[in-house]
Structures are given as structure tokens and as C-alpha cells.
Coordinates of C-alpha atoms and ligand atoms in Angstrom, one line a residue:
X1 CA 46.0 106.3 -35.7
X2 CA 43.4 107.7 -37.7
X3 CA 41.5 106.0 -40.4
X4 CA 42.1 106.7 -43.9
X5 CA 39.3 108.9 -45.6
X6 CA 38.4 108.4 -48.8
X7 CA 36.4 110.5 -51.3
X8 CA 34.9 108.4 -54.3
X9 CA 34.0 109.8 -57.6
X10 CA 30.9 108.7 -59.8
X11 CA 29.0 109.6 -62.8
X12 CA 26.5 106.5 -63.0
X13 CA 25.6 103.3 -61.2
X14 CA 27.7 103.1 -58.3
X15 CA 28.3 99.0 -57.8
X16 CA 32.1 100.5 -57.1
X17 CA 31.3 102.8 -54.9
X18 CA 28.8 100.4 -53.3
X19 CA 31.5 97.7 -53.1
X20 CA 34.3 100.8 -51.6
X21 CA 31.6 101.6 -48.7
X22 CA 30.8 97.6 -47.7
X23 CA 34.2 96.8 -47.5
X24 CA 35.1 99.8 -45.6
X25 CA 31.4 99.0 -43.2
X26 CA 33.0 95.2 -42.8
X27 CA 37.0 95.6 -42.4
X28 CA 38.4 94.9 -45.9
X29 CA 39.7 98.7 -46.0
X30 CA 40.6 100.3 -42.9
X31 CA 39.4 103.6 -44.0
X32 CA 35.4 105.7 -44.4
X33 CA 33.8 106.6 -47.6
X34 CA 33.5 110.4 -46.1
X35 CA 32.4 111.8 -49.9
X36 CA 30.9 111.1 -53.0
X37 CA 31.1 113.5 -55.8
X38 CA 28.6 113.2 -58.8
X39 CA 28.6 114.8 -61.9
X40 CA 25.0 113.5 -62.5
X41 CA 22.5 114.8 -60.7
X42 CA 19.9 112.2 -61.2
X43 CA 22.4 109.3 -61.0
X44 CA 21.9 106.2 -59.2
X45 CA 25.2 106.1 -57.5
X46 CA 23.4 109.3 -55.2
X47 CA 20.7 106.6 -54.0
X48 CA 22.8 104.3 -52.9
X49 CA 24.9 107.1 -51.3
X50 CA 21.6 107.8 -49.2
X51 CA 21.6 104.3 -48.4
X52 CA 24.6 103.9 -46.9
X53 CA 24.9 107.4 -45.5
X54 CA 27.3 108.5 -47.3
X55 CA 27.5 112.8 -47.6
X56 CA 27.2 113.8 -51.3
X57 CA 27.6 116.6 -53.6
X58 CA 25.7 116.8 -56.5
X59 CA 26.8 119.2 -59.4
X60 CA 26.0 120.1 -62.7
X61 CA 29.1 121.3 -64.8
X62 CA 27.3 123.8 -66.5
X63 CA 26.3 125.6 -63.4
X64 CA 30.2 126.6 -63.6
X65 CA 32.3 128.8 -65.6
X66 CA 35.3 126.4 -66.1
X67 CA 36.9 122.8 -65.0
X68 CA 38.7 125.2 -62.4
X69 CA 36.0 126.8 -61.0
X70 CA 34.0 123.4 -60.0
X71 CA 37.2 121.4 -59.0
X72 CA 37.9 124.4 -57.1
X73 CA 34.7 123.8 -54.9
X74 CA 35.5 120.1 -55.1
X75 CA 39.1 120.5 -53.7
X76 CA 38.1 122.4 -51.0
X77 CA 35.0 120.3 -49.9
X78 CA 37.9 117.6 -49.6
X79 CA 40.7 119.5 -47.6
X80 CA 37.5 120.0 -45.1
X81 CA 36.7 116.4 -44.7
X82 CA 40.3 115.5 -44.7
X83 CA 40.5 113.5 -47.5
X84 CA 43.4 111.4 -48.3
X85 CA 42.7 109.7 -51.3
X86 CA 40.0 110.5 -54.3
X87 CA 39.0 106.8 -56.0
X88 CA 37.2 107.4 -59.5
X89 CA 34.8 104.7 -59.8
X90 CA 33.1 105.6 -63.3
X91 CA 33.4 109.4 -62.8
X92 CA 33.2 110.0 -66.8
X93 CA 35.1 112.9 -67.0
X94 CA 38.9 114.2 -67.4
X95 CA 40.2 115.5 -64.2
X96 CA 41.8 118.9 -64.2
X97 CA 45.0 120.5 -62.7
X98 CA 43.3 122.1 -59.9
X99 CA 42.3 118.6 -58.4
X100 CA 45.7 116.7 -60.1
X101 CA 47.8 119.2 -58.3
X102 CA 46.0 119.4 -54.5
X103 CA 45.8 115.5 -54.6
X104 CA 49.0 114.4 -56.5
X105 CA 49.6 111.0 -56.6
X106 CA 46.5 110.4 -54.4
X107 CA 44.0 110.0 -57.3
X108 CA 43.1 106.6 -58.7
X109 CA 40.7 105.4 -60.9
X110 CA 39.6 101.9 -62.3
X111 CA 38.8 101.3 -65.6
X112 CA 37.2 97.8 -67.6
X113 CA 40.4 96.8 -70.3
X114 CA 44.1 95.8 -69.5
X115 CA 45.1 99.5 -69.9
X116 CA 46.6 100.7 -72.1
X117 CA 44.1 99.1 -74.3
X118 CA 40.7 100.2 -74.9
X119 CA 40.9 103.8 -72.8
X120 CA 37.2 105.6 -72.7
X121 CA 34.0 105.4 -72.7
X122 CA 33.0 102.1 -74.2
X123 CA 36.2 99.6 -72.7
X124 CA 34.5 96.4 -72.5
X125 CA 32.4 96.6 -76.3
X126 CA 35.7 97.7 -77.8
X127 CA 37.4 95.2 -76.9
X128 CA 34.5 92.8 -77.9
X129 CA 34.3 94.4 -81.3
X130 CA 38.0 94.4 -81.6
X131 CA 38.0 90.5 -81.1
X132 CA 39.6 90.4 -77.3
X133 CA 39.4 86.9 -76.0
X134 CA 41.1 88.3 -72.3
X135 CA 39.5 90.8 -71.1
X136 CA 40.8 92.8 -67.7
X137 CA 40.0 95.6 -65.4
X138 CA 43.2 98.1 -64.3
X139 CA 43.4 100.4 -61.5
X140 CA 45.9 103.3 -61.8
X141 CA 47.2 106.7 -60.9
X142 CA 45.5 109.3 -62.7
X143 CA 47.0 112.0 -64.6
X144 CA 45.7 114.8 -67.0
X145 CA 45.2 112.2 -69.8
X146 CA 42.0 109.6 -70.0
X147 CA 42.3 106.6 -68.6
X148 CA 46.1 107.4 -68.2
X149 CA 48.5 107.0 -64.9
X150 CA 50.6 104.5 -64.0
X151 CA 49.3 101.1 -63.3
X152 CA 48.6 99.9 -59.5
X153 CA 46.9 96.7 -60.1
X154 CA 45.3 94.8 -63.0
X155 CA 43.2 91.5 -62.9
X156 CA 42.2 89.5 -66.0
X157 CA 39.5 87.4 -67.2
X158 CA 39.4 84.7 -70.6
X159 CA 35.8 85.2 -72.5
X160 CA 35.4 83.7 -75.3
X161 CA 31.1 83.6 -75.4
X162 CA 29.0 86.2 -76.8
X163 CA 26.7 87.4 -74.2
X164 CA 27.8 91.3 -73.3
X165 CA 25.5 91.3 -70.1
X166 CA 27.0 87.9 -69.1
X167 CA 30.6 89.8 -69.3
X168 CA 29.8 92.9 -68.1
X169 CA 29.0 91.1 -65.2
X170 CA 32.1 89.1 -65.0
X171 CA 34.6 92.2 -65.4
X172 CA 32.4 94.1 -62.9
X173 CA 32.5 91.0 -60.0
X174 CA 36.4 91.7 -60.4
X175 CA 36.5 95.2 -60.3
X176 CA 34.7 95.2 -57.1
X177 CA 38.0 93.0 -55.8
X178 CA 40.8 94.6 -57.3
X179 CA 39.8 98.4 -56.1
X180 CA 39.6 97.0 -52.6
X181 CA 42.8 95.2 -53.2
X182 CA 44.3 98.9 -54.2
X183 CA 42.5 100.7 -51.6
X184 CA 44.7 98.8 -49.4
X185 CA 47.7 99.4 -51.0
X186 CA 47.1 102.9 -51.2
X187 CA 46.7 103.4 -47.3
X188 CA 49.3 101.1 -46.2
X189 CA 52.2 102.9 -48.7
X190 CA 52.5 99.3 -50.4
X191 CA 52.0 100.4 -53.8
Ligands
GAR201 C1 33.0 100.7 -64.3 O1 33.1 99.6 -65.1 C2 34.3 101.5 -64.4 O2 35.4 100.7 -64.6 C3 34.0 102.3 -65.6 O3 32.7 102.7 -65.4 C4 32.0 101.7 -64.8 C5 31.2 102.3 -63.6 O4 30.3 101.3 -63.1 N1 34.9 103.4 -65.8 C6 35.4 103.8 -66.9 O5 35.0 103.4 -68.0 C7 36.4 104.9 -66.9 N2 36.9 105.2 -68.1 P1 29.6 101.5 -61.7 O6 29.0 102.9 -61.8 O7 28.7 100.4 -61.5 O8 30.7 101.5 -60.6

């Protein structure tokens, strides 16, 4: 049978994606990273792409008329490769009906709070400032809406010190887990 192909999604760092690609190099996830799409041209995610020889595309938004017209590239770059399933891994933007509809129900995304909570940009200092003692990271279906879809998987962590980095770090070691654990769900149907 043929392996899963995935297409991963970034605006930024890249530990997810970086955590996606070694646990598809070492057997976690039956499947190849065959893809990564960046918003940011500049971002770090694309060095560690080149590390672990991973194809990129690189685009600025502005370059393009509309949403459509760039997802429209985008789509089609992914019906090439034969992508099954697109996993957002802090792509920092609203995905559009062009992509929602070519790649229903095969877009996920993982975000730092128990969702619905603390959708956006700044999850994990909301949550601080708001007084959160458990904290959490969610993965879910993505639909037209941020941070909004129906929830795969969520894992959850009690923080009750004051030390952002020292969080940060803690929400991020379980992110890397828990989009591996939904990787998996997603290509064995068990979701
Ligand atoms: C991750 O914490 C991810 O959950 C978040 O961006 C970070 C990207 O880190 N996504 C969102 O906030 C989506 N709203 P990374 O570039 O190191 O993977």
C-alpha cells in the first residue's frame, strides 16, 4: 500500500514540522513529509526544511491578487505530489475555501490552549494573563473560522510557576506528541 503523503504548513519556527518529518524518518507515522508551504519567506521552518530535504514553496501573499489565487497554486502543487492530508503546524493564517473545499476534512491544525479557549495568535500568554493554571495543546479539523474544527485530540498540562520560556517549552514538548499521535489517526481512519 502506499504511504500516506503529507503536506505541512508553517509561518515560523518549525519544531512541528521538525518533529512531523523525524517521526515519519524513524516509523512513528507511516507516511513522507512530501511539502512544506511557508507564508514567510525568511522563516526558519524553510532551513530546517533544507535540512531534512524536504521540497518547499515559499510565497509572499502580496505577490497575489486574492486568498484564491495563492491557495489556488497551493492546491494544485498538492494534487501533483499526491497529498493526502495538509497538517498546519503554526501556519498564521485563515485558510480559505479554495483549499477547505479540495482537502475537506483532510486539514488539521494544532494549536497551544484547550480549544475552544484562547483561539489566535498569542494562546499560551492569554491564558497566562487570564490566570489559567492547566494549560493544553488541541489538534483539530480546520474549518473557515480560526482556530475552529472539530476536536481530534487534546493533551493537557498543570502550570502553576511563572516562567513563560519554561512553559512554552512544556506545551511545545507535548505538542510534538500529540500531532504524531493525530497523524496516526488520521491515516489509519481511527479518528
Ligand atoms: C505552535 O505552538 C502552534 O501550536 C502555534 O504556533 C506554534 C508554532 O511553533 N499555532 C497557533 O498558534 C495557531 N493558532 P513551531 O513553528 O515551533 O512549530
Amino acid at each position: 500500500m502506499k504511504r500516506a503523503c503529507l503536506a505541512v504548513f508553517a509561518s515560523g519556527s518549525g519544531s512541528n514540522y521538525q518533529a512531523i518529518v523525524e517521526a515519519c524518518k524513524d516509523g512513528r507515522i507511516d507516511a513522507d513529509v512530501v511539502l512544506l508551504v511557508c507564508d514567510k519567506p525568511g522563516a526558519k521552518v524553510l532551513e530546517r526544511a533544507k535540512i531534512f530535504g524536504t521540497e518547499s514553496f515559499a510565497f509572499n501573499p502580496k505577490d497575489y491578487a486574492s486568498r484564491e489565487e495563492f491557495e489556488t497554486v497551493i492546491a494544485d502543487m498538492l494534487d501533483e505530489r499526491g497529498v493526502d492530508y495538509v497538517c498546519l503546524a503554526g501556519y498564521m493564517r485563515i485558510v480559505g475555501k479554495v483549499l477547505l473545499e479540495r482537502y475537506a476534512q483532510r486539514i488539521v491544525n494544532i494549536h497551544p490552549s484547550l480549544l475552544p479557549s484562547f483561539k489566535g495568535a498569542h494562546a499560551i500568554q492569554d491564558a497566562v494573563d487570564y490566570g489559567v493554571k492547566i494549560f493544553g495543546v488541541t489538534t483539530h479539523f480546520v474549518d473557515e473560522t480560526l482556530d475552529g474544527g472539530r476536536i481530534i485530540d487534546q493533551g493537557a498540562v498543570v502550570y502553576e510557576g511563572s516562567d513563560i520560556e519554561e512553559l512554552t517549552n512544556l506545551i511545545h514538548n507535548i505538542e510534538h506528541k500529540l500531532y504524531v499521535k493525530t497523524i496516526n489517526k488520521l491515516i489509519n481512519n481511527k479518528y
